[in-house]
CSV table of C-alpha atoms in Angstrom, one decimal:
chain,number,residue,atom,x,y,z
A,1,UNK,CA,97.8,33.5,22.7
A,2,UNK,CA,97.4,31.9,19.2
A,3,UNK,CA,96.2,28.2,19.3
A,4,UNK,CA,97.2,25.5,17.0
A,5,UNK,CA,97.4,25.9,13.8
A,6,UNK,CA,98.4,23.3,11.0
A,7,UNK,CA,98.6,23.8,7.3
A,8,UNK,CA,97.5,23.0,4.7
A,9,UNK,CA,94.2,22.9,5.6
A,10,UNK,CA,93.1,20.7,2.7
A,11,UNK,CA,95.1,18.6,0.3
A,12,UNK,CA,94.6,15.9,-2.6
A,13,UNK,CA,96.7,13.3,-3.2
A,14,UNK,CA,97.1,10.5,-5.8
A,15,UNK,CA,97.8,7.2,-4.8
A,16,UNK,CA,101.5,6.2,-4.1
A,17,UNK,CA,102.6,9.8,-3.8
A,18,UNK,CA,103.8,11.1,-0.7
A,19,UNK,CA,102.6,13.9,1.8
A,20,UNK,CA,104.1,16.2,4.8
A,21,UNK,CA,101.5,17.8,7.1
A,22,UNK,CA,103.0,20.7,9.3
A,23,UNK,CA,101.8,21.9,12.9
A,24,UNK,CA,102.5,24.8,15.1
A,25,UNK,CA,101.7,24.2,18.5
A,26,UNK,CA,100.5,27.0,20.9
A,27,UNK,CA,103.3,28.8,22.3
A,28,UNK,CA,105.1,27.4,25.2
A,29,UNK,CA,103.8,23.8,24.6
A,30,UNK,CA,106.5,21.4,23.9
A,31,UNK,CA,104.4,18.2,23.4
A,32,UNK,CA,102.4,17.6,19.9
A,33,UNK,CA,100.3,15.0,19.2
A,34,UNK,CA,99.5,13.4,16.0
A,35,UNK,CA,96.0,11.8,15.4
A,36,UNK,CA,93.8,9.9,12.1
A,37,UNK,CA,90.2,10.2,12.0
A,38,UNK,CA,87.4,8.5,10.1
A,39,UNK,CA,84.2,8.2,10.4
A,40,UNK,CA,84.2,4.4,11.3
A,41,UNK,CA,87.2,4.3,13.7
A,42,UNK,CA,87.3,7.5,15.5
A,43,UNK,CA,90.6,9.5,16.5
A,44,UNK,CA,93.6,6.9,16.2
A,45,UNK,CA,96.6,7.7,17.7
A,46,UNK,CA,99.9,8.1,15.4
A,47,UNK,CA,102.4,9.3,17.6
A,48,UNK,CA,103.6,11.8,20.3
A,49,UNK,CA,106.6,14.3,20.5
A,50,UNK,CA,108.1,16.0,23.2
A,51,UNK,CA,111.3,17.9,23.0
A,52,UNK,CA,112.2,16.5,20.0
A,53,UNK,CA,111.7,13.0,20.6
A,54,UNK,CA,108.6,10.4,19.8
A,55,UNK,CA,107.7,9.5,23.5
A,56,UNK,CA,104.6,7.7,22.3
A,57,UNK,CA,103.7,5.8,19.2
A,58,UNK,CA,100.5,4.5,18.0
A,59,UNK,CA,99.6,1.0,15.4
A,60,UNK,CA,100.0,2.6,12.2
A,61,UNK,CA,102.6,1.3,9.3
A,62,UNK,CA,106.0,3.1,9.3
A,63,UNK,CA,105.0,4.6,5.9
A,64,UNK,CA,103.8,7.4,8.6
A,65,UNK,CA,106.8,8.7,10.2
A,66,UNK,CA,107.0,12.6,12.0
A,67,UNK,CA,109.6,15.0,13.7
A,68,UNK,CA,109.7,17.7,15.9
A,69,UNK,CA,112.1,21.0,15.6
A,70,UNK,CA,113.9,22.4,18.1
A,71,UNK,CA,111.1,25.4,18.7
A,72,UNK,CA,108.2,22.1,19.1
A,73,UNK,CA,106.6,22.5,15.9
A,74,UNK,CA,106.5,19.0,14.5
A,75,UNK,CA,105.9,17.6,11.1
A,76,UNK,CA,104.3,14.1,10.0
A,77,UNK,CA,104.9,12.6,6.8
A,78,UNK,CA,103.0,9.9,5.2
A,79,UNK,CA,105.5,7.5,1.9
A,80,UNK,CA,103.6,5.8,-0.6
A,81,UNK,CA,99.5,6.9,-0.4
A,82,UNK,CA,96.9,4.6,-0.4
A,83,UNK,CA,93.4,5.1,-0.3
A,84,UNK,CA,92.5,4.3,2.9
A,85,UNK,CA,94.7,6.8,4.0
A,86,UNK,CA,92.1,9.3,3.3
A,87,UNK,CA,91.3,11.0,6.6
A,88,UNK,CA,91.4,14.4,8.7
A,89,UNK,CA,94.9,14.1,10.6
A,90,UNK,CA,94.7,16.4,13.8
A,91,UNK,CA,97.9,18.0,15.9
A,92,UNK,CA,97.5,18.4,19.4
A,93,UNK,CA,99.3,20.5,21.7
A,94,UNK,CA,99.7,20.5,25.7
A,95,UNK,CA,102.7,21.9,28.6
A,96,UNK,CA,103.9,19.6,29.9
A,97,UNK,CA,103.3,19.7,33.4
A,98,UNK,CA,103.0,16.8,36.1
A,99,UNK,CA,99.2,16.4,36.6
A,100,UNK,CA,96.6,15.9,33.8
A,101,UNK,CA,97.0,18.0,31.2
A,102,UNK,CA,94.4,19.1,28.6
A,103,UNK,CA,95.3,18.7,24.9
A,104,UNK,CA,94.8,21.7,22.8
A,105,UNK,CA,93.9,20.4,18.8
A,106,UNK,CA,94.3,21.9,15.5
A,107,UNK,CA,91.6,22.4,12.9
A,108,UNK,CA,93.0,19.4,11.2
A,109,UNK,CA,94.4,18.4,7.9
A,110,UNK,CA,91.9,17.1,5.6
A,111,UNK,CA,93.3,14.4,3.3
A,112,UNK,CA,92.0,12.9,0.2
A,113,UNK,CA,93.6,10.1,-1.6
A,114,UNK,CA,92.3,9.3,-5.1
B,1,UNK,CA,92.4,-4.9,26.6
B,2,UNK,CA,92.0,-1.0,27.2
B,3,UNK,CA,88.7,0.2,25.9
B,4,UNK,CA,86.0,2.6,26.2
B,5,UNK,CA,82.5,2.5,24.8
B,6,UNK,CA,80.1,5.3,24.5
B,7,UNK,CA,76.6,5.3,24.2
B,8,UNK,CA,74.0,5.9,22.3
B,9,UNK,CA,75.9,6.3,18.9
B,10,UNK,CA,73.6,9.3,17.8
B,11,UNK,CA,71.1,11.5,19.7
B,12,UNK,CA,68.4,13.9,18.7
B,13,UNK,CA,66.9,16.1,21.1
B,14,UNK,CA,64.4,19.5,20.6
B,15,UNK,CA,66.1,22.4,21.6
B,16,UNK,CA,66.4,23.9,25.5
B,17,UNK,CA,65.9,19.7,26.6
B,18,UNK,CA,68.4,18.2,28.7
B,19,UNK,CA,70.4,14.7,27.8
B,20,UNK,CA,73.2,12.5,29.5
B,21,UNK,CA,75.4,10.6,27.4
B,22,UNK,CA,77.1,7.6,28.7
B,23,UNK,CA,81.0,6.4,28.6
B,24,UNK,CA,82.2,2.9,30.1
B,25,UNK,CA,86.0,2.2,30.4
B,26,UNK,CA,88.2,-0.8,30.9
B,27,UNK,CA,91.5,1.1,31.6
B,28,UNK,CA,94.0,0.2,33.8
B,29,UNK,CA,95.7,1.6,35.6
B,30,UNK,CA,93.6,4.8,35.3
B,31,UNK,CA,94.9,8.4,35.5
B,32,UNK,CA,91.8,10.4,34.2
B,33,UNK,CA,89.4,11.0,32.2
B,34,UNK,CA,88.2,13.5,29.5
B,35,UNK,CA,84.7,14.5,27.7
B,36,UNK,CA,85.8,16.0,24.6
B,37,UNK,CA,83.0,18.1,22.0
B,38,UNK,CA,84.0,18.1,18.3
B,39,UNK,CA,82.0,20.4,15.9
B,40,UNK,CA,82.0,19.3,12.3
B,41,UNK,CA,85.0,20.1,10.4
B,42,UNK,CA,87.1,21.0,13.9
B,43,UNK,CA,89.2,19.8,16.1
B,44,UNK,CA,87.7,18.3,19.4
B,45,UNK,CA,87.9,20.7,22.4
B,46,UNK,CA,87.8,20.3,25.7
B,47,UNK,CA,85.4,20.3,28.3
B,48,UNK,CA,86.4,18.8,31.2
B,49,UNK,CA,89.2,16.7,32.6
B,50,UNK,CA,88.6,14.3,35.7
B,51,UNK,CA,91.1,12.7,37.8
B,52,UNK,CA,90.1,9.5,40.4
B,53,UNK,CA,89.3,11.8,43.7
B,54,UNK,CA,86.8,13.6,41.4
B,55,UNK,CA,82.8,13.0,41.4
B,56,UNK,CA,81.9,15.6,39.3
B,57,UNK,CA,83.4,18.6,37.5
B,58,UNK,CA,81.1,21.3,35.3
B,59,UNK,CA,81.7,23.6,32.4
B,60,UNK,CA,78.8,25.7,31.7
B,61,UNK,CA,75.5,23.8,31.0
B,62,UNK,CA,78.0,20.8,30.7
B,63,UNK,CA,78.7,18.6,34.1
B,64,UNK,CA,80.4,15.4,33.8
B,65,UNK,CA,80.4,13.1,36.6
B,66,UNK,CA,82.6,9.8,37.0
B,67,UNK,CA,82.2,6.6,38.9
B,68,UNK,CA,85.3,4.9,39.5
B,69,UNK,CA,84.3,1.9,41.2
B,70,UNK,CA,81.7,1.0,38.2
B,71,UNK,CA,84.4,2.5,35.8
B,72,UNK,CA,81.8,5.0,34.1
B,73,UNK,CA,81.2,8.4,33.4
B,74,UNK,CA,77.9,10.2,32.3
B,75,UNK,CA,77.7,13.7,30.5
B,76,UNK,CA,75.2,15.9,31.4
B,77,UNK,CA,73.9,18.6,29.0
B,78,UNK,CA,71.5,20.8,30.4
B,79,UNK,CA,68.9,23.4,28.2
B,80,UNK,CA,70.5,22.4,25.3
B,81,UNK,CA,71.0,24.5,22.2
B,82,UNK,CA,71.5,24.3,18.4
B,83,UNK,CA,75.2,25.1,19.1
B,84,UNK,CA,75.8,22.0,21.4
B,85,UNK,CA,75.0,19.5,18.1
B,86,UNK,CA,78.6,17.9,18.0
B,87,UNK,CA,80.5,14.7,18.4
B,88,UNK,CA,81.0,14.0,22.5
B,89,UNK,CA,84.3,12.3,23.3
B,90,UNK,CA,85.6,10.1,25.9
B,91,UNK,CA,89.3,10.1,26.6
B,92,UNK,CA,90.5,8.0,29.5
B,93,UNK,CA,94.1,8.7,30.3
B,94,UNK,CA,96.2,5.7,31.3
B,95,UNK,CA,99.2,6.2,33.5
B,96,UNK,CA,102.5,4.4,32.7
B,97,UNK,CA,105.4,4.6,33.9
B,98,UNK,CA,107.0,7.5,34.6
B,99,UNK,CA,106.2,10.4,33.4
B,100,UNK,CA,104.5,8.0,30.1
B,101,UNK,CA,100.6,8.2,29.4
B,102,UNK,CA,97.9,6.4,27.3
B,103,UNK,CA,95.0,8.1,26.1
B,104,UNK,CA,91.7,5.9,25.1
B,105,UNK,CA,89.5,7.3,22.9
B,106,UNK,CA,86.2,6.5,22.5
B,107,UNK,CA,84.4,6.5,19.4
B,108,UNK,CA,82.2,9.8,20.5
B,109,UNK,CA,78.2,10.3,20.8
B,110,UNK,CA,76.8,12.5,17.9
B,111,UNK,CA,74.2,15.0,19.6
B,112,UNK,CA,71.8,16.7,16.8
B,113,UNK,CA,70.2,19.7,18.8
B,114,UNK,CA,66.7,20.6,16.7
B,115,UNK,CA,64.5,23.7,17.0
């Protein structure tokens, strides 16, 4: 079964631009997670889709925003760049199912802002 | 205020030596709790998931073990090697209503593995 994958894999910005990250999550999962991380802060949560609908939402600025298609793969979008938004952005995919369920990630999105 | 704190921050250790890394939480209410590794450059992946009934769970050379009552939970590597130098992750799951979750992550342990 192929894991997550998310594209691109790299990407430079300028500040003020805009950017869409894409991520196909393993087959069969219907929830996708979004997350930021820097060195300093960790993996912050941005938000969480499930059948097409954010079910979860982190503390970031609505200049980041997401989706998710009908066949789960989801999109995040990030309006007017600023530096600080430089970071690896990971997708995360898991079924849905009633007990704990283990999140499968991406390889990430690595973003640079200059 | 949901948090949960890892220590130490960084760890080096000569290869085929054991180490336990450390994670204390202040969630509420709890559902579980993960130990994530994170190689450079990846995404993390899991290792183990524990739920409140459960002591101790292994992977491997990897056994995490969780104390609910003093709200901590120790990873245990054991004859380590070059390929376990990573980022270790603490997630604790919170549960919400319905079918809603929470996930706490802590800021990770970075474990240098040297010959």
């Amino acid at each position: 079964k192929a894991g997550v994958t998310q594209t691109p894999r790299y990407l430079i910005k300028t500040r003020g631009q805009q950017v869409t990250l894409s991520c196909s999550p393993i087959s069969g999962h219907r929830s996708v997670s979004w997350y930021q991380q820097t060195p300093g802060q960790g993996l912050q949560f941005l938000f969480e889709y499930f059948s097409e609908t954010q079910r979860n939402k982190g503390n970031f600025p609505g200049r980041f925003s997401g989706r998710q298609f009908s066949n789960s793969r989801s999109e995040m979008n990030v309006s007017t760049l600023e530096l600080g938004d430089s970071a690896l952005y990971l997708c995360a995919s898991s079924a849905f199912v009633t007990g704990p369920e283990t999140q499968y990630f991406g390889p990430g999105t690595r973003l640079l802002v200059l | 205020k949901n948090q949960v704190e890892q220590s130490p921050q960084s760890l080096i250790i000569l290869e085929g030596k054991n180490c336990t890394l450390q994670c204390n939480y202040t969630v509420s209410p709890f559902s579980n709790l993960r130990w994530y590794k994170q190689d450079t450059g990846r995404g993390p992946v899991s290792l183990t998931i524990m739920t409140f009934s459960e002591n101790t769970k292994s992977n491997g050379r990897y056994t995490a073990t969780l104390d609910a009552d003093t709200k901590q939970s120790s990873l245990h590597i054991t004859a380590s090697q070059l390929s376990d130098s990573a980022s270790y992750i603490c997630v604790v799951s919170a549960r919400g209503a319905g079918n809603n979750r929470k996930l706490i992550w802590g800021l990770g342990t970075s474990l240098a593995v040297n010959p």
